[in-house]
Amino acid sequence: MVKHLLLLSGALGVFLQFYYTYHLPPHVATHFGAGGLPNGWMSREGNLALSVCVFVFNTLFFFFLPAIVRKLPTRLISFPKRDYWFSPEKREETLHLTTPWIHAIGFITNLFLMGVFHLAFLANLEKPPKLDERSFFLMLGLYLLTVAIYTALIYRRFGKVPKKEGDIRRISPS
């Protein structure tokens, strides 16, 4: 289920970039400094290429990350109680349990990116362009809070070793 949300959000992000492009001026503000004022510009087509690449990369990265982690040696994986959860007898089960978590954080990141690109789109419709900093920082704060809560939930779930063998409950965002 979460895997499908990740893929759908990536596709929606790409679709929105094409939609936005045909409503933008030939040169668009792509970077904003203090006060929401633009300090970096790009052609409309260059902005389209960059934003599509961002969505495609983010979606594919989080989609394939579980497969990448599956191939990594345990010593290269940063995870609570790694030696227990990635022991040979627990590794596959742990990867199965964490895959929806990884896909969900990719989905959440795509939602954040959609919000940021939407704010940039709205800014470029104004004369002169100006980013709504209040909305940007609100979205950034919510995204960082979500990531922090998510990280805390992962540590809560995997930070302890079960007392009895077989006492692993499935807790996932799927």
PDB file of C-alpha atoms in Angstrom, residues 8-170:
ATOM      1  CA  LEU A   8       1.664   7.758  -7.059  1.00  0.00           C
ATOM      2  CA  SER A   9       3.100  10.800  -5.278  1.00  0.00           C
ATOM      3  CA  GLY A  10       6.167  10.733  -7.539  1.00  0.00           C
ATOM      4  CA  ALA A  11       3.976  10.565 -10.646  1.00  0.00           C
ATOM      5  CA  LEU A  12       1.747  13.358  -9.333  1.00  0.00           C
ATOM      6  CA  GLY A  13       4.809  15.491  -8.582  1.00  0.00           C
ATOM      7  CA  VAL A  14       6.059  15.049 -12.154  1.00  0.00           C
ATOM      8  CA  PHE A  15       2.595  15.792 -13.580  1.00  0.00           C
ATOM      9  CA  LEU A  16       2.348  19.002 -11.527  1.00  0.00           C
ATOM     10  CA  GLN A  17       5.716  20.185 -12.819  1.00  0.00           C
ATOM     11  CA  PHE A  18       4.491  19.879 -16.408  1.00  0.00           C
ATOM     12  CA  TYR A  19       1.265  21.665 -15.484  1.00  0.00           C
ATOM     13  CA  TYR A  20       3.138  24.492 -13.733  1.00  0.00           C
ATOM     14  CA  THR A  21       5.608  24.945 -16.590  1.00  0.00           C
ATOM     15  CA  TYR A  22       2.994  26.101 -19.073  1.00  0.00           C
ATOM     16  CA  HIS A  23       1.760  28.767 -16.671  1.00  0.00           C
ATOM     17  CA  LEU A  24       5.189  30.231 -15.869  1.00  0.00           C
ATOM     18  CA  PRO A  25       7.111  33.082 -17.512  1.00  0.00           C
ATOM     19  CA  PRO A  26      10.122  32.206 -19.728  1.00  0.00           C
ATOM     20  CA  HIS A  27      12.558  32.839 -16.846  1.00  0.00           C
ATOM     21  CA  VAL A  28      11.574  31.737 -13.355  1.00  0.00           C
ATOM     22  CA  ALA A  29      12.910  32.386  -9.887  1.00  0.00           C
ATOM     23  CA  THR A  30      14.220  29.080  -8.564  1.00  0.00           C
ATOM     24  CA  HIS A  31      16.072  30.141  -5.446  1.00  0.00           C
ATOM     25  CA  PHE A  32      14.875  32.541  -2.803  1.00  0.00           C
ATOM     26  CA  GLY A  33      16.762  34.365  -0.074  1.00  0.00           C
ATOM     27  CA  ALA A  34      15.801  36.423   2.953  1.00  0.00           C
ATOM     28  CA  GLY A  35      12.399  38.009   2.744  1.00  0.00           C
ATOM     29  CA  GLY A  36      11.337  35.541   0.062  1.00  0.00           C
ATOM     30  CA  LEU A  37      13.127  37.546  -2.618  1.00  0.00           C
ATOM     31  CA  PRO A  38      14.556  35.632  -5.577  1.00  0.00           C
ATOM     32  CA  ASN A  39      18.327  35.367  -5.919  1.00  0.00           C
ATOM     33  CA  GLY A  40      18.547  32.574  -8.490  1.00  0.00           C
ATOM     34  CA  TRP A  41      16.884  32.255 -11.881  1.00  0.00           C
ATOM     35  CA  MET A  42      16.506  29.561 -14.515  1.00  0.00           C
ATOM     36  CA  SER A  43      14.746  29.065 -17.808  1.00  0.00           C
ATOM     37  CA  ARG A  44      11.265  27.609 -17.593  1.00  0.00           C
ATOM     38  CA  GLU A  45      12.482  24.479 -19.412  1.00  0.00           C
ATOM     39  CA  GLY A  46      15.534  24.126 -17.156  1.00  0.00           C
ATOM     40  CA  ASN A  47      13.292  24.412 -14.118  1.00  0.00           C
ATOM     41  CA  LEU A  48      11.039  21.699 -15.542  1.00  0.00           C
ATOM     42  CA  ALA A  49      13.987  19.365 -16.153  1.00  0.00           C
ATOM     43  CA  LEU A  50      15.408  19.942 -12.667  1.00  0.00           C
ATOM     44  CA  SER A  51      12.103  19.527 -10.830  1.00  0.00           C
ATOM     45  CA  VAL A  52      11.179  16.368 -12.759  1.00  0.00           C
ATOM     46  CA  CYS A  53      14.624  14.922 -11.966  1.00  0.00           C
ATOM     47  CA  VAL A  54      14.120  15.717  -8.265  1.00  0.00           C
ATOM     48  CA  PHE A  55      10.822  13.796  -8.152  1.00  0.00           C
ATOM     49  CA  VAL A  56      12.095  10.880 -10.210  1.00  0.00           C
ATOM     50  CA  PHE A  57      15.284  10.581  -8.142  1.00  0.00           C
ATOM     51  CA  ASN A  58      13.499  10.851  -4.783  1.00  0.00           C
ATOM     52  CA  THR A  59      10.833   8.326  -5.764  1.00  0.00           C
ATOM     53  CA  LEU A  60      13.287   5.797  -7.205  1.00  0.00           C
ATOM     54  CA  PHE A  61      15.724   6.254  -4.305  1.00  0.00           C
ATOM     55  CA  PHE A  62      13.129   5.427  -1.650  1.00  0.00           C
ATOM     56  CA  PHE A  63      11.522   2.739  -3.806  1.00  0.00           C
ATOM     57  CA  PHE A  64      14.800   0.852  -4.277  1.00  0.00           C
ATOM     58  CA  LEU A  65      16.392   1.671  -0.891  1.00  0.00           C
ATOM     59  CA  PRO A  66      15.114  -1.548   0.738  1.00  0.00           C
ATOM     60  CA  ALA A  67      16.762  -3.586  -2.049  1.00  0.00           C
ATOM     61  CA  ILE A  68      19.987  -1.611  -1.602  1.00  0.00           C
ATOM     62  CA  VAL A  69      19.953  -2.163   2.173  1.00  0.00           C
ATOM     63  CA  ARG A  70      19.339  -5.869   1.562  1.00  0.00           C
ATOM     64  CA  LYS A  71      22.718  -6.045  -0.262  1.00  0.00           C
ATOM     65  CA  LEU A  72      24.707  -3.989   2.268  1.00  0.00           C
ATOM     66  CA  PRO A  73      26.936  -5.617   4.857  1.00  0.00           C
ATOM     67  CA  THR A  74      25.495  -5.190   8.357  1.00  0.00           C
ATOM     68  CA  ARG A  75      28.413  -3.015   9.471  1.00  0.00           C
ATOM     69  CA  LEU A  76      27.345  -0.334   6.950  1.00  0.00           C
ATOM     70  CA  ILE A  77      23.750  -0.147   8.215  1.00  0.00           C
ATOM     71  CA  SER A  78      22.888   2.462  10.837  1.00  0.00           C
ATOM     72  CA  PHE A  79      20.001   1.018  12.820  1.00  0.00           C
ATOM     73  CA  PRO A  80      19.113   0.629  16.522  1.00  0.00           C
ATOM     74  CA  LYS A  81      20.265  -2.717  17.983  1.00  0.00           C
ATOM     75  CA  ARG A  82      21.696  -3.491  14.553  1.00  0.00           C
ATOM     76  CA  ASP A  83      23.531  -6.639  15.627  1.00  0.00           C
ATOM     77  CA  TYR A  84      20.263  -8.205  16.786  1.00  0.00           C
ATOM     78  CA  TRP A  85      17.877  -6.977  14.075  1.00  0.00           C
ATOM     79  CA  PHE A  86      20.320  -7.664  11.242  1.00  0.00           C
ATOM     80  CA  SER A  87      21.658 -10.965  12.528  1.00  0.00           C
ATOM     81  CA  PRO A  88      21.476 -13.686   9.844  1.00  0.00           C
ATOM     82  CA  GLU A  89      18.324 -15.214  11.354  1.00  0.00           C
ATOM     83  CA  LYS A  90      16.481 -11.845  11.741  1.00  0.00           C
ATOM     84  CA  ARG A  91      17.737  -9.914   8.701  1.00  0.00           C
ATOM     85  CA  GLU A  92      14.976 -10.843   6.206  1.00  0.00           C
ATOM     86  CA  GLU A  93      12.199 -10.310   8.732  1.00  0.00           C
ATOM     87  CA  THR A  94      13.645  -6.928   9.713  1.00  0.00           C
ATOM     88  CA  LEU A  95      13.909  -5.879   6.076  1.00  0.00           C
ATOM     89  CA  HIS A  96      10.319  -7.001   5.509  1.00  0.00           C
ATOM     90  CA  LEU A  97       9.154  -4.946   8.512  1.00  0.00           C
ATOM     91  CA  THR A  98      11.120  -1.813   7.592  1.00  0.00           C
ATOM     92  CA  THR A  99      10.325  -1.655   3.871  1.00  0.00           C
ATOM     93  CA  PRO A 100       6.926   0.078   4.391  1.00  0.00           C
ATOM     94  CA  TRP A 101       8.618   2.565   6.754  1.00  0.00           C
ATOM     95  CA  ILE A 102      11.170   3.449   4.073  1.00  0.00           C
ATOM     96  CA  HIS A 103       8.506   3.813   1.396  1.00  0.00           C
ATOM     97  CA  ALA A 104       6.421   6.001   3.725  1.00  0.00           C
ATOM     98  CA  ILE A 105       9.252   8.455   4.388  1.00  0.00           C
ATOM     99  CA  GLY A 106       9.757   8.698   0.621  1.00  0.00           C
ATOM    100  CA  PHE A 107       6.043   9.451   0.216  1.00  0.00           C
ATOM    101  CA  ILE A 108       6.215  12.119   2.934  1.00  0.00           C
ATOM    102  CA  THR A 109       9.275  13.640   1.268  1.00  0.00           C
ATOM    103  CA  ASN A 110       7.450  13.771  -2.076  1.00  0.00           C
ATOM    104  CA  LEU A 111       4.548  15.581  -0.386  1.00  0.00           C
ATOM    105  CA  PHE A 112       6.987  18.113   1.061  1.00  0.00           C
ATOM    106  CA  LEU A 113       8.632  18.594  -2.343  1.00  0.00           C
ATOM    107  CA  MET A 114       5.220  19.123  -3.965  1.00  0.00           C
ATOM    108  CA  GLY A 115       4.515  21.829  -1.411  1.00  0.00           C
ATOM    109  CA  VAL A 116       7.850  23.579  -1.971  1.00  0.00           C
ATOM    110  CA  PHE A 117       7.514  23.493  -5.761  1.00  0.00           C
ATOM    111  CA  HIS A 118       3.942  24.768  -5.462  1.00  0.00           C
ATOM    112  CA  LEU A 119       5.125  27.730  -3.385  1.00  0.00           C
ATOM    113  CA  ALA A 120       7.802  28.484  -5.994  1.00  0.00           C
ATOM    114  CA  PHE A 121       5.131  28.288  -8.707  1.00  0.00           C
ATOM    115  CA  LEU A 122       2.894  30.731  -6.832  1.00  0.00           C
ATOM    116  CA  ALA A 123       5.848  33.048  -6.212  1.00  0.00           C
ATOM    117  CA  ASN A 124       6.587  33.171  -9.936  1.00  0.00           C
ATOM    118  CA  LEU A 125       3.027  34.221 -10.708  1.00  0.00           C
ATOM    119  CA  GLU A 126       3.594  37.437  -8.731  1.00  0.00           C
ATOM    120  CA  LYS A 127       5.228  40.570 -10.170  1.00  0.00           C
ATOM    121  CA  PRO A 128       7.918  40.732  -8.867  1.00  0.00           C
ATOM    122  CA  PRO A 129       8.268  37.126  -7.670  1.00  0.00           C
ATOM    123  CA  LYS A 130       8.217  36.628  -3.907  1.00  0.00           C
ATOM    124  CA  LEU A 131       8.148  33.355  -1.968  1.00  0.00           C
ATOM    125  CA  ASP A 132       5.652  33.025   0.870  1.00  0.00           C
ATOM    126  CA  GLU A 133       8.255  32.402   3.581  1.00  0.00           C
ATOM    127  CA  ARG A 134       5.682  31.840   6.285  1.00  0.00           C
ATOM    128  CA  SER A 135       4.143  28.927   4.375  1.00  0.00           C
ATOM    129  CA  PHE A 136       7.584  27.596   3.462  1.00  0.00           C
ATOM    130  CA  PHE A 137       8.803  27.545   7.066  1.00  0.00           C
ATOM    131  CA  LEU A 138       5.507  26.060   8.241  1.00  0.00           C
ATOM    132  CA  MET A 139       5.863  23.225   5.702  1.00  0.00           C
ATOM    133  CA  LEU A 140       9.539  22.756   6.555  1.00  0.00           C
ATOM    134  CA  GLY A 141       8.721  22.633  10.268  1.00  0.00           C
ATOM    135  CA  LEU A 142       5.949  20.082   9.726  1.00  0.00           C
ATOM    136  CA  TYR A 143       8.214  17.961   7.531  1.00  0.00           C
ATOM    137  CA  LEU A 144      11.057  18.007  10.071  1.00  0.00           C
ATOM    138  CA  LEU A 145       8.629  17.269  12.916  1.00  0.00           C
ATOM    139  CA  THR A 146       7.227  14.332  10.938  1.00  0.00           C
ATOM    140  CA  VAL A 147      10.731  12.984  10.285  1.00  0.00           C
ATOM    141  CA  ALA A 148      11.618  13.394  13.982  1.00  0.00           C
ATOM    142  CA  ILE A 149       8.454  11.568  15.099  1.00  0.00           C
ATOM    143  CA  TYR A 150       9.079   8.876  12.521  1.00  0.00           C
ATOM    144  CA  THR A 151      12.650   8.436  13.751  1.00  0.00           C
ATOM    145  CA  ALA A 152      11.426   8.232  17.353  1.00  0.00           C
ATOM    146  CA  LEU A 153       8.873   5.574  16.368  1.00  0.00           C
ATOM    147  CA  ILE A 154      11.570   3.526  14.648  1.00  0.00           C
ATOM    148  CA  TYR A 155      13.794   3.748  17.725  1.00  0.00           C
ATOM    149  CA  ARG A 156      10.848   2.880  19.950  1.00  0.00           C
ATOM    150  CA  ARG A 157       9.996  -0.135  17.809  1.00  0.00           C
ATOM    151  CA  PHE A 158      13.508  -1.412  17.151  1.00  0.00           C
ATOM    152  CA  GLY A 159      15.455   0.086  20.069  1.00  0.00           C
ATOM    153  CA  LYS A 160      14.734  -2.931  22.270  1.00  0.00           C
ATOM    154  CA  VAL A 161      15.330  -6.594  21.775  1.00  0.00           C
ATOM    155  CA  PRO A 162      12.210  -8.748  22.423  1.00  0.00           C
ATOM    156  CA  LYS A 163      12.273 -10.562  25.786  1.00  0.00           C
ATOM    157  CA  LYS A 164      10.904 -13.781  24.313  1.00  0.00           C
ATOM    158  CA  GLU A 165      11.839 -15.250  20.976  1.00  0.00           C
ATOM    159  CA  GLY A 166       8.952 -14.879  18.542  1.00  0.00           C
ATOM    160  CA  ASP A 167       7.662 -11.744  20.336  1.00  0.00           C
ATOM    161  CA  ILE A 168       8.054  -9.512  17.305  1.00  0.00           C
ATOM    162  CA  ARG A 169       4.934  -7.530  16.498  1.00  0.00           C
ATOM    163  CA  ARG A 170       4.431  -6.025  13.108  1.00  0.00           C
TER     164      ARG A 170
END
